Structure formats: C-alpha cells, structure tokens
Tab-separated table of C-alpha atoms and ligand atoms in Angstrom:
chain	number	residue	atom	x	y	z
A	183	MET	CA	-51.870	-63.510	1.894
A	184	GLU	CA	-52.617	-61.096	4.718
A	185	LYS	CA	-55.937	-61.758	6.405
A	186	LYS	CA	-58.223	-58.718	6.607
A	187	LYS	CA	-59.140	-57.914	10.204
A	188	MET	CA	-62.824	-57.645	11.073
A	189	PRO	CA	-63.691	-54.046	12.122
A	190	LEU	CA	-64.386	-53.584	15.820
A	191	SER	CA	-67.870	-52.200	15.088
A	192	ILE	CA	-68.881	-55.500	13.439
A	193	LYS	CA	-67.434	-57.463	16.351
A	194	ILE	CA	-69.432	-55.330	18.796
A	195	PHE	CA	-72.593	-55.942	16.814
A	196	ILE	CA	-71.958	-59.694	16.743
A	197	GLY	CA	-71.394	-59.478	20.506
A	198	LEU	CA	-74.834	-57.925	20.903
A	199	ILE	CA	-76.518	-60.661	18.846
A	200	ILE	CA	-74.732	-63.465	20.713
A	201	GLY	CA	-75.602	-61.821	24.035
A	202	VAL	CA	-79.300	-61.474	23.154
A	203	ILE	CA	-79.534	-65.096	21.952
A	204	LEU	CA	-77.691	-66.371	25.015
A	205	GLY	CA	-79.975	-64.334	27.263
A	206	LEU	CA	-83.139	-65.623	25.575
A	207	LEU	CA	-81.928	-69.219	25.894
A	208	CYS	CA	-81.197	-68.757	29.577
A	209	VAL	CA	-84.402	-67.080	30.822
A	210	ALA	CA	-85.682	-68.768	33.968
A	211	ASP	CA	-87.750	-71.798	32.850
A	212	GLY	CA	-86.494	-71.187	29.326
A	213	PRO	CA	-85.059	-73.678	26.813
A	214	LEU	CA	-81.738	-74.167	28.589
A	215	ASP	CA	-83.025	-74.120	32.139
A	216	ASN	CA	-82.620	-77.273	34.222
A	217	THR	CA	-82.769	-79.608	31.259
A	218	PHE	CA	-79.396	-78.520	29.943
A	219	PHE	CA	-77.371	-79.399	32.989
A	220	LEU	CA	-77.390	-82.782	34.647
A	221	ASN	CA	-77.071	-81.162	38.017
A	222	THR	CA	-80.403	-79.384	38.202
A	223	ASP	CA	-79.245	-77.115	41.030
A	224	ILE	CA	-77.266	-75.131	38.541
A	225	THR	CA	-79.727	-73.557	36.186
A	226	SER	CA	-78.393	-71.769	33.160
A	227	PHE	CA	-80.026	-68.585	34.483
A	228	LYS	CA	-78.007	-68.859	37.694
A	229	LEU	CA	-74.870	-69.677	35.765
A	230	LEU	CA	-75.334	-66.536	33.722
A	231	GLN	CA	-75.886	-64.353	36.789
A	232	GLU	CA	-72.995	-65.837	38.755
A	233	TYR	CA	-70.272	-66.248	36.153
A	234	ILE	CA	-71.074	-64.217	33.038
A	235	LYS	CA	-72.476	-61.061	34.670
A	236	PRO	CA	-69.274	-60.369	36.664
A	237	ILE	CA	-67.294	-60.295	33.399
A	238	GLY	CA	-69.722	-57.655	32.107
A	239	ASP	CA	-69.288	-55.784	35.373
A	240	ILE	CA	-65.497	-55.825	34.952
A	241	PHE	CA	-65.910	-54.242	31.519
A	242	LEU	CA	-68.255	-51.554	32.804
A	243	ASN	CA	-66.008	-50.888	35.823
A	244	LEU	CA	-63.040	-50.396	33.503
A	245	LEU	CA	-64.977	-47.911	31.388
A	246	LYS	CA	-66.002	-46.008	34.509
A	247	PHE	CA	-62.420	-46.072	35.767
A	248	VAL	CA	-61.119	-44.443	32.604
A	249	VAL	CA	-63.947	-41.960	32.109
A	250	VAL	CA	-62.967	-39.375	34.772
A	251	PRO	CA	-59.318	-38.965	33.681
A	252	ILE	CA	-60.391	-38.958	30.031
A	253	VAL	CA	-63.000	-36.228	30.587
A	254	LEU	CA	-60.727	-34.121	32.790
A	255	LEU	CA	-57.623	-34.375	30.629
A	256	SER	CA	-59.274	-34.195	27.234
A	257	ILE	CA	-61.308	-31.082	28.124
A	258	ILE	CA	-58.145	-29.357	29.386
A	259	CYS	CA	-56.257	-30.383	26.221
A	260	GLY	CA	-59.220	-29.260	24.102
A	261	ILE	CA	-59.196	-25.806	25.723
A	262	MET	CA	-55.410	-25.574	25.374
A	263	SER	CA	-55.585	-26.298	21.672
A	264	LEU	CA	-58.430	-23.795	21.147
A	265	SER	CA	-56.183	-21.346	23.024
A	266	ASP	CA	-58.966	-18.780	23.223
A	267	ILE	CA	-61.344	-18.443	26.165
A	268	LYS	CA	-63.965	-16.614	24.072
A	269	LYS	CA	-64.030	-19.498	21.600
A	270	VAL	CA	-64.679	-21.981	24.410
A	271	TRP	CA	-67.637	-19.932	25.631
A	272	SER	CA	-69.042	-19.652	22.134
A	273	ILE	CA	-68.831	-23.454	21.695
A	274	GLY	CA	-70.355	-23.933	25.140
A	275	ILE	CA	-73.336	-21.699	24.413
A	276	LYS	CA	-73.992	-23.330	21.024
A	277	THR	CA	-73.792	-26.758	22.653
A	278	ILE	CA	-76.274	-25.886	25.394
A	279	LEU	CA	-78.708	-24.357	22.872
A	280	PHE	CA	-78.491	-27.489	20.729
A	281	TYR	CA	-79.097	-29.718	23.724
A	282	LEU	CA	-82.107	-27.696	24.920
A	283	PHE	CA	-83.591	-27.595	21.433
A	284	THR	CA	-83.322	-31.364	20.846
A	285	THR	CA	-84.724	-32.134	24.297
A	286	PHE	CA	-87.692	-29.862	23.611
A	287	ILE	CA	-88.377	-31.610	20.270
A	288	ALA	CA	-88.007	-35.009	21.990
A	289	LEU	CA	-90.679	-34.024	24.493
A	290	ILE	CA	-93.050	-32.809	21.792
A	291	ILE	CA	-92.645	-36.147	19.969
A	292	GLY	CA	-93.051	-38.182	23.163
A	293	THR	CA	-96.149	-36.245	24.226
A	294	ILE	CA	-97.861	-36.395	20.842
A	295	ILE	CA	-97.452	-40.132	20.320
A	296	ALA	CA	-98.394	-40.969	23.909
A	297	MET	CA	-101.575	-38.848	23.518
A	298	LEU	CA	-102.363	-40.529	20.201
A	299	PHE	CA	-102.103	-44.052	21.643
A	300	LYS	CA	-103.473	-43.226	25.094
A	301	SER	CA	-106.816	-44.903	24.490
A	302	LYS	CA	-105.077	-48.193	23.637
A	303	PHE	CA	-103.058	-48.487	26.877
A	304	VAL	CA	-103.870	-51.463	29.089
A	305	ILE	CA	-104.977	-49.680	32.242
A	306	LEU	CA	-103.354	-51.163	35.339
A	307	ASP	CA	-104.899	-51.419	38.778
A	308	VAL	CA	-103.329	-48.758	40.996
A	309	THR	CA	-104.426	-50.149	44.347
A	310	GLY	CA	-101.365	-51.238	46.268
A	311	ALA	CA	-98.962	-49.341	44.012
A	312	GLU	CA	-96.308	-47.805	46.219
A	313	TYR	CA	-93.181	-45.806	45.506
A	314	THR	CA	-91.180	-43.605	47.810
A	315	ALA	CA	-89.728	-40.711	45.881
A	316	LYS	CA	-86.096	-39.999	46.566
A	317	GLU	CA	-85.338	-36.406	47.280
A	318	THR	CA	-84.664	-34.603	44.016
A	319	LYS	CA	-82.911	-31.295	43.594
A	320	ASN	CA	-84.453	-28.238	42.020
A	321	PHE	CA	-82.787	-26.533	39.081
A	322	ILE	CA	-80.991	-23.896	41.148
A	323	GLN	CA	-79.573	-26.585	43.448
A	324	VAL	CA	-78.325	-28.529	40.416
A	325	VAL	CA	-76.524	-25.390	39.191
A	326	ALA	CA	-75.087	-24.606	42.635
A	327	ASP	CA	-73.840	-28.179	43.000
A	328	MET	CA	-71.862	-27.895	39.766
A	329	PHE	CA	-69.242	-25.931	41.679
A	330	PRO	CA	-67.022	-28.192	43.759
A	331	THR	CA	-65.823	-27.395	47.272
A	332	ASN	CA	-62.621	-29.355	46.774
A	333	ILE	CA	-60.644	-30.759	43.906
A	334	VAL	CA	-60.491	-34.426	44.887
A	335	ALA	CA	-64.069	-35.443	45.731
A	336	PRO	CA	-65.522	-34.817	42.244
A	337	LEU	CA	-62.842	-37.049	40.732
A	338	LEU	CA	-63.440	-39.775	43.305
A	339	ASN	CA	-67.223	-39.672	42.983
A	340	ALA	CA	-67.182	-39.205	39.202
A	341	SER	CA	-69.387	-36.089	39.550
A	342	MET	CA	-69.195	-35.168	35.893
A	343	LEU	CA	-70.489	-31.588	36.001
A	344	GLN	CA	-67.984	-30.747	38.728
A	345	VAL	CA	-65.201	-32.468	36.790
A	346	ILE	CA	-66.097	-30.314	33.772
A	347	VAL	CA	-65.959	-27.140	35.902
A	348	ILE	CA	-62.525	-28.135	37.278
A	349	ALA	CA	-61.285	-28.841	33.737
A	350	LEU	CA	-62.557	-25.447	32.538
A	351	PHE	CA	-60.747	-23.611	35.344
A	352	ILE	CA	-57.484	-25.476	34.767
A	353	GLY	CA	-57.714	-25.058	30.975
A	354	PHE	CA	-58.430	-21.314	31.194
A	355	ALA	CA	-55.685	-20.806	33.785
A	356	ILE	CA	-53.130	-22.571	31.561
A	357	ILE	CA	-54.017	-20.232	28.685
A	358	ILE	CA	-53.780	-17.135	30.885
A	359	ALA	CA	-50.527	-18.202	32.579
A	360	GLY	CA	-48.918	-18.683	29.157
A	361	ASP	CA	-45.247	-19.704	29.206
A	362	LYS	CA	-45.181	-20.190	32.957
A	363	ALA	CA	-47.673	-23.065	32.612
A	364	LYS	CA	-45.778	-24.791	29.800
A	365	ALA	CA	-44.352	-27.605	31.933
A	366	PHE	CA	-47.749	-28.305	33.492
A	367	ALA	CA	-49.416	-28.270	30.066
A	368	ASN	CA	-46.880	-30.798	28.802
A	369	VAL	CA	-47.620	-33.127	31.713
A	370	ILE	CA	-51.357	-32.872	31.012
A	371	GLU	CA	-50.838	-33.595	27.322
A	372	SER	CA	-48.673	-36.571	27.999
A	373	ALA	CA	-51.073	-37.936	30.638
A	374	ASN	CA	-53.912	-37.501	28.150
A	375	ALA	CA	-52.021	-39.603	25.593
A	376	VAL	CA	-51.506	-42.344	28.188
A	377	PHE	CA	-55.181	-42.476	29.171
A	378	ILE	CA	-56.273	-42.537	25.539
A	379	GLU	CA	-54.123	-45.656	25.101
A	380	ILE	CA	-55.720	-47.217	28.183
A	381	MET	CA	-59.157	-46.383	26.782
A	382	ASP	CA	-58.248	-48.069	23.493
A	383	MET	CA	-57.220	-51.238	25.316
A	384	ILE	CA	-60.532	-51.324	27.187
A	385	ILE	CA	-62.555	-50.645	24.036
A	386	HIS	CA	-60.901	-53.616	22.356
A	387	PHE	CA	-62.397	-55.788	25.060
A	388	SER	CA	-65.898	-54.479	24.250
A	389	PRO	CA	-67.263	-57.340	22.053
A	390	VAL	CA	-66.792	-59.812	24.924
A	391	GLY	CA	-67.857	-57.233	27.492
A	392	ILE	CA	-71.101	-56.606	25.621
A	393	VAL	CA	-72.028	-60.316	25.444
A	394	CYS	CA	-71.542	-60.530	29.201
A	395	LEU	CA	-73.453	-57.311	29.917
A	396	ILE	CA	-76.490	-57.940	27.759
A	397	ALA	CA	-77.098	-61.700	28.259
A	398	PRO	CA	-78.029	-61.505	31.974
A	399	VAL	CA	-80.216	-58.441	31.346
A	400	ILE	CA	-82.163	-60.190	28.581
A	401	ALA	CA	-82.499	-63.376	30.667
A	402	GLU	CA	-83.923	-61.313	33.531
A	403	ASN	CA	-86.136	-58.872	31.625
A	404	GLY	CA	-86.989	-60.650	28.385
A	405	PRO	CA	-90.272	-62.251	29.486
A	406	LYS	CA	-91.473	-58.985	31.020
A	407	ILE	CA	-91.741	-57.402	27.578
A	408	LEU	CA	-94.643	-59.671	26.848
A	409	GLY	CA	-96.628	-58.314	29.784
A	410	SER	CA	-99.367	-55.724	29.866
A	411	LEU	CA	-96.840	-52.928	29.531
A	412	ALA	CA	-95.814	-54.037	26.043
A	413	LEU	CA	-97.685	-51.179	24.366
A	414	VAL	CA	-96.265	-48.476	26.642
A	415	ILE	CA	-92.762	-49.832	26.030
A	416	GLY	CA	-93.503	-49.960	22.294
A	417	ILE	CA	-94.709	-46.330	22.307
A	418	ALA	CA	-91.575	-45.160	24.108
A	419	TYR	CA	-89.410	-47.027	21.590
A	420	LEU	CA	-91.437	-45.559	18.721
A	421	GLY	CA	-90.707	-42.108	20.153
A	422	TYR	CA	-87.017	-42.953	20.507
A	423	ILE	CA	-86.811	-44.132	16.888
A	424	ILE	CA	-88.774	-41.193	15.429
A	425	HIS	CA	-86.627	-38.715	17.333
A	426	MET	CA	-83.382	-40.294	16.155
A	427	LEU	CA	-84.476	-40.752	12.551
A	428	VAL	CA	-86.148	-37.364	12.137
A	429	THR	CA	-84.481	-34.899	14.513
A	430	TYR	CA	-80.892	-36.145	14.440
A	431	SER	CA	-80.920	-37.001	10.724
A	432	THR	CA	-82.204	-33.497	9.939
A	433	LEU	CA	-79.606	-31.831	12.150
A	434	VAL	CA	-76.631	-33.734	10.725
A	435	THR	CA	-77.914	-33.182	7.176
A	436	VAL	CA	-78.349	-29.437	7.691
A	437	PHE	CA	-75.186	-28.709	9.672
A	438	THR	CA	-72.588	-31.285	8.599
A	439	ASP	CA	-71.258	-33.096	5.555
A	440	VAL	CA	-72.033	-36.460	7.157
A	441	SER	CA	-75.086	-38.217	5.680
A	442	PRO	CA	-77.629	-39.748	8.100
A	443	VAL	CA	-76.666	-43.258	6.905
A	444	LYS	CA	-73.007	-42.591	7.599
A	445	PHE	CA	-73.928	-41.066	10.931
A	446	PHE	CA	-75.917	-44.064	12.154
A	447	LYS	CA	-73.273	-46.464	10.830
A	448	GLY	CA	-70.559	-44.505	12.612
A	449	ILE	CA	-72.388	-44.257	15.920
A	450	ALA	CA	-73.615	-47.909	15.892
A	451	PRO	CA	-70.890	-49.316	18.206
A	452	ALA	CA	-71.680	-46.647	20.823
A	453	MET	CA	-75.409	-47.355	20.440
A	454	VAL	CA	-74.817	-51.060	21.097
A	455	MET	CA	-72.755	-50.200	24.158
A	456	ALA	CA	-75.439	-47.812	25.443
A	457	PHE	CA	-78.146	-50.450	24.919
A	458	SER	CA	-76.107	-53.065	26.784
A	459	SER	CA	-74.945	-50.887	29.666
A	460	ALA	CA	-77.806	-48.377	30.073
A	461	SER	CA	-75.160	-45.830	31.050
A	462	SER	CA	-74.316	-42.684	29.071
A	463	VAL	CA	-71.253	-42.074	31.216
A	464	GLY	CA	-70.037	-45.662	30.722
A	465	THR	CA	-70.545	-45.272	26.968
A	466	LEU	CA	-68.615	-41.994	26.838
A	467	PRO	CA	-65.198	-43.453	25.876
A	468	ILE	CA	-66.713	-45.391	22.940
A	469	ASN	CA	-68.850	-42.416	21.935
A	470	ILE	CA	-65.787	-40.144	21.813
A	471	ASP	CA	-64.040	-42.723	19.640
A	472	CYS	CA	-66.987	-43.068	17.201
A	473	THR	CA	-67.669	-39.322	16.937
A	474	VAL	CA	-64.028	-38.442	16.241
A	475	LYS	CA	-63.877	-41.182	13.593
A	476	MET	CA	-66.863	-39.552	11.848
A	477	GLY	CA	-64.778	-36.409	11.405
A	478	ALA	CA	-65.695	-34.204	14.368
A	479	LYS	CA	-62.837	-32.170	15.805
A	480	LYS	CA	-61.273	-33.833	18.808
A	481	ASP	CA	-60.977	-30.699	20.940
A	482	ILE	CA	-64.663	-29.964	20.436
A	483	VAL	CA	-65.799	-33.566	20.945
A	484	SER	CA	-63.883	-33.820	24.193
A	485	PHE	CA	-65.820	-30.857	25.523
A	486	VAL	CA	-69.282	-31.397	24.002
A	487	LEU	CA	-69.700	-35.132	24.702
A	488	PRO	CA	-68.891	-35.214	28.439
A	489	LEU	CA	-71.262	-32.273	28.899
A	490	GLY	CA	-73.937	-34.136	26.903
A	491	ALA	CA	-73.468	-37.367	28.855
A	492	THR	CA	-74.396	-35.368	31.948
A	493	ILE	CA	-77.076	-32.917	30.844
A	494	ASN	CA	-78.482	-33.993	27.464
A	495	MET	CA	-81.005	-36.811	27.882
A	496	ASP	CA	-83.512	-36.768	25.034
A	497	GLY	CA	-84.402	-40.450	25.470
A	498	THR	CA	-85.059	-39.893	29.160
A	499	ALA	CA	-87.286	-36.926	28.278
A	500	ILE	CA	-89.365	-39.058	25.869
A	501	TYR	CA	-89.663	-41.805	28.480
A	502	GLN	CA	-90.805	-39.323	31.118
A	503	ALA	CA	-93.486	-37.868	28.853
A	504	VAL	CA	-94.817	-41.310	27.835
A	505	CYS	CA	-94.826	-42.682	31.388
A	506	THR	CA	-96.472	-39.576	32.856
A	507	ILE	CA	-99.322	-39.842	30.357
A	508	PHE	CA	-99.617	-43.597	30.958
A	509	ILE	CA	-99.650	-43.219	34.762
A	510	ALA	CA	-102.267	-40.441	34.492
A	511	SER	CA	-104.457	-42.809	32.425
A	512	CYS	CA	-104.144	-45.531	35.072
A	513	TYR	CA	-105.386	-43.056	37.699
A	514	GLY	CA	-108.226	-42.061	35.379
A	515	ILE	CA	-106.849	-38.526	35.007
A	516	ASN	CA	-106.975	-36.615	31.743
A	517	LEU	CA	-104.131	-34.138	31.563
A	518	THR	CA	-105.163	-30.634	30.505
A	519	LEU	CA	-103.122	-28.494	28.099
A	520	PRO	CA	-101.514	-26.405	30.890
A	521	GLN	CA	-100.588	-29.666	32.641
A	522	ILE	CA	-99.022	-30.999	29.433
A	523	ILE	CA	-96.990	-27.802	29.119
A	524	THR	CA	-95.905	-28.287	32.749
A	525	VAL	CA	-94.819	-31.848	31.862
A	526	ILE	CA	-92.714	-30.515	28.985
A	527	VAL	CA	-91.041	-27.836	31.114
A	528	THR	CA	-90.372	-30.031	34.151
A	529	ALA	CA	-89.263	-33.030	32.063
A	530	THR	CA	-86.683	-30.783	30.359
A	531	ILE	CA	-85.289	-29.828	33.768
A	532	ALA	CA	-85.638	-33.406	35.069
A	533	SER	CA	-83.729	-34.799	32.107
A	534	ILE	CA	-80.928	-32.264	32.641
A	535	GLY	CA	-80.701	-33.347	36.265
A	536	THR	CA	-80.665	-37.050	35.385
A	537	ALA	CA	-77.264	-38.666	35.897
A	538	GLY	CA	-75.874	-40.791	33.057
A	539	VAL	CA	-76.117	-44.038	35.007
A	540	PRO	CA	-78.615	-46.942	34.864
A	541	GLY	CA	-82.011	-46.244	36.381
A	542	ALA	CA	-81.447	-42.527	37.034
A	543	GLY	CA	-84.369	-41.444	34.829
A	544	VAL	CA	-86.970	-43.163	36.972
A	545	VAL	CA	-85.872	-41.199	40.051
A	546	MET	CA	-86.407	-37.943	38.179
A	547	LEU	CA	-89.808	-39.107	36.902
A	548	ALA	CA	-91.087	-38.423	40.422
A	549	MET	CA	-90.365	-34.723	39.906
A	550	VAL	CA	-92.474	-34.604	36.734
A	551	LEU	CA	-95.396	-36.455	38.331
A	552	GLN	CA	-95.339	-34.164	41.348
A	553	ALA	CA	-95.350	-31.082	39.133
A	554	VAL	CA	-98.712	-32.058	37.639
A	555	GLY	CA	-100.142	-33.390	40.887
A	556	LEU	CA	-100.028	-37.077	39.983
A	557	PRO	CA	-99.325	-39.642	42.733
A	558	VAL	CA	-95.661	-40.631	42.817
A	559	ASP	CA	-96.805	-44.155	43.710
A	560	GLY	CA	-97.711	-44.536	40.034
A	561	ILE	CA	-94.024	-45.096	39.343
A	562	ALA	CA	-94.441	-48.585	40.824
A	563	LEU	CA	-96.503	-49.475	37.718
A	564	VAL	CA	-93.536	-49.054	35.388
A	565	LEU	CA	-90.643	-49.762	37.751
A	566	GLY	CA	-90.461	-53.496	37.027
A	567	VAL	CA	-89.639	-52.924	33.377
A	568	ASP	CA	-87.509	-49.833	33.852
A	569	ARG	CA	-84.411	-51.534	32.495
A	570	ILE	CA	-86.155	-52.123	29.161
A	571	PHE	CA	-87.109	-48.441	28.879
A	572	ASP	CA	-83.628	-47.513	30.077
A	573	MET	CA	-81.715	-49.441	27.412
A	574	GLY	CA	-83.553	-47.565	24.662
A	575	ARG	CA	-83.454	-44.150	26.281
A	576	THR	CA	-79.701	-44.394	26.845
A	577	VAL	CA	-79.205	-45.163	23.127
A	578	VAL	CA	-81.094	-41.957	22.270
A	579	ASN	CA	-79.222	-39.962	24.934
A	580	ILE	CA	-75.773	-40.758	23.552
A	581	THR	CA	-76.825	-40.514	19.889
A	582	GLY	CA	-78.097	-36.981	20.580
A	583	ASP	CA	-74.769	-36.037	22.163
A	584	SER	CA	-72.863	-37.295	19.151
A	585	ALA	CA	-75.168	-35.538	16.640
A	586	CYS	CA	-74.697	-32.285	18.542
A	587	ALA	CA	-70.907	-32.686	18.713
A	588	LEU	CA	-70.781	-33.243	14.949
A	589	CYS	CA	-72.960	-30.179	14.273
A	590	VAL	CA	-71.044	-27.843	16.628
A	591	SER	CA	-67.727	-29.092	15.253
A	592	SER	CA	-68.841	-28.520	11.696
A	593	ILE	CA	-70.207	-25.016	12.449
A	594	GLU	CA	-66.909	-24.068	14.144
A	595	THR	CA	-64.789	-25.457	11.292
A	596	LYS	CA	-66.793	-23.657	8.609
A	597	LYS	CA	-66.542	-20.384	10.556
A	598	LYS	CA	-62.785	-20.284	9.972
B	651	LIG	N1	-79.547	-44.575	31.946
B	651	LIG	C1	-79.686	-43.282	31.343
B	651	LIG	C2	-78.343	-42.801	30.827
B	651	LIG	O1	-77.327	-43.215	31.323
B	651	LIG	C3	-80.261	-42.279	32.272
B	651	LIG	C4	-81.671	-42.652	32.625
B	651	LIG	O2	-81.876	-43.502	33.492
B	651	LIG	O3	-82.601	-42.100	32.000
B	651	LIG	O4	-78.303	-42.006	29.927
C-alpha cells in the first residue's frame, strides 16, 4: 500500500510547535538549563544559540538568496504573459489602492483599540530612556530612491523597489521590441523556471528551518512577555487579529471565490514562516507558493506580492499606532484629535518606507513620534520586546499582501 505523504503545510506547523516547545525548555534558567547537561558550562540556551540558530540562519540566507532572482524574473515573465503595458498599469494602480486602503483601516483599528485600553497600560518610568533615531527618509526621497543609478547594485543589495523598477523596464521593453527580443525572452523564461525549482528545494527544507529559527527566538524573548509590557503587546496582537479576521476576510469574501477559512488555511504556512523569521522579504517565496495554490494568477501574484513585501505593512502600521499611544501615556501626554490624525498619516508613510526585514518597523517609529512632537527616546521603552511585536506584525504584513493579490487577480480574471 502506498503511504500518503504528509502535506508540507502540516510539517511546517509541526515545526513551529516543536520550535516553540524547544525554545521554552531552553530559556536561560529554564527547565533544561544547567541541570540537563553534566557539563554545566554548556547550558541548553547556549547550545541553542551556538548550534541550532546557525541552521535557521542558513535557511533564511537561502530564502534571501533566491528572492532577488525570483522577484526580478517572475515580474518580467508576468509582464510578458500579460503582453499589454496598459494592463500592467491598471493592475499596479489597483494594487496600490488596495494597499493604501488596508493600511488606513489597520491604523484606524490600531488607534481605536489603543485608545480604549490606554487607561490600563502599566506606565513605565521614562527617566534614563534613551534612543538615537536613525536618519529616516521623507516620502519624496523614498520615491526618488526607487529609481536605480545602475543595474547591478539593486540586485546585490536586494533593494526590492529598485528591483521592481528594473523588472518593469525590462518587461515593457521586451513587449515593445517584439520579435527582436524573442531570444532574450526565452532566456528569461528558462531562467525563471530554474529559480522556481531552486525555490521549491529551499521551501522543502522549511519545517527544519522553522524549528531552528523560532527556538532561539523563544528562548531569548519568551520570559519578556511576562513583563510590564504584556498588555501593550496583547493590544497590538489584538489589533493584528481583528484586522486579519475582519478586514482581510471581508475583502476575500467580497472580491474572490475563496472563503475566509480556505484563505487562512492556504496562507498558514507563509504565516508560520513570517512569525518565525520576522521578515516579509524572506517569506516572499513561500507566500508566492501559497497564494498561487489558492488560485491567484501567477503573473499577477509575481507582481503584486513583491510590491507588497516592500510597501504594504499593515501590521507595522498597527504596531506604530499602539506604541505611539503607549509612549505618549508614559510621558503623561494626551494626544489630541489633530495629533491622532497626524499619527495615522505619518504611520501610513512610515509603514510604506519600512523595509521587509526584522526590526525595520522600530526605526520608522521614530518618524511617527517626531511628527507629533513626542520624544524619540520613548522608543527605548518598547525596544527590548521589539522582536515579539515584530513576529506578529510580519504575519499581518504578508497576509495582507496575499489577500490583495487574490482580490486583484480575481477582479482581473472576472473582467475578461
Ligand atoms: N519585520 C517586518 C517585515 O518584514 C517589518 C517591521 O519591522 O515592521 O514585514
């Protein structure tokens, strides 16, 4: 009798559970520390950091290695198969409108729940809090920087917006050149097929990769959840969950034939990956895989998702709203309505400018605080637990990208 193979999504989920348990067992001074090993120099916490974490890093490195060629080649192939420049623009505009709309709703949700629970926050002492804001770019600079000055640097530095611009130029030029570009188009198509195979190989490694990514993070951050920031973290997660369950479920119900249950089941492996890696860009290959499997058109997915992994950060927006209101409370400041509107506007821009890598959202939080005249030093109050916020916000970020890709794909298909 042939044995039925366990689906990869289940394996990934089991990987997450094993990783979390392993991490909890190995927290410093936890159940496995010192007592487990005869040689007390080697604590299980150290063992995890020294031997398990590098395996997780290998997995994440591999995903990052494949992401630039995948984005570049699949966008070009997507444009070639749409074979119409006007169609690409129309998809692009719909995508951007979707992204802006969901980010706006995310901020409304984040602001309302943070205001509702504000009086329950444990107020932290701000004396001694220090944070040096890194220089952030304004919106116009972000737009100007999308256009590369050479073709190699964006690929080397994985500057996603620039990679997208290069792919758009090449794709459009292939369409315009017509027959003359045939040989080049064939090379691109064949290279795309090769990199998709490489991506598949790496994704098959994901259950093990996820155990090794998440266990050290839980061992390091687990106990911090119990601290005085528990409520703020809880509020951010409540915002994340409400936004996913209400906004995304509504959008996929209205625009697609995929039910919310099927949507969350389909996107689950990518959510686990996002939670473990805290990187939208690192999750991109798995997200593309999940979204295509749910029925979205490949040429649209390959354009909408890389764009989303760079500019659509609903989870980051919720986090920025919650933390701004929390930091204001710690400084004894009550935000006025115009200030709250400023938070919503600047957090939208800040989330667009946030890169899809771990910890990027906290850098952009400085911009939001400055816009309403709050001390940037307040960031120090939440910095220690940033990874915990980050895991959740990345899950929301990539789920929003996938929901949008499904909606745009379905709108385009029905139009025909
Ligand atoms: N880690 C997030 C992401 O990759 C960005 C952030 O830090 O907010 O989507």
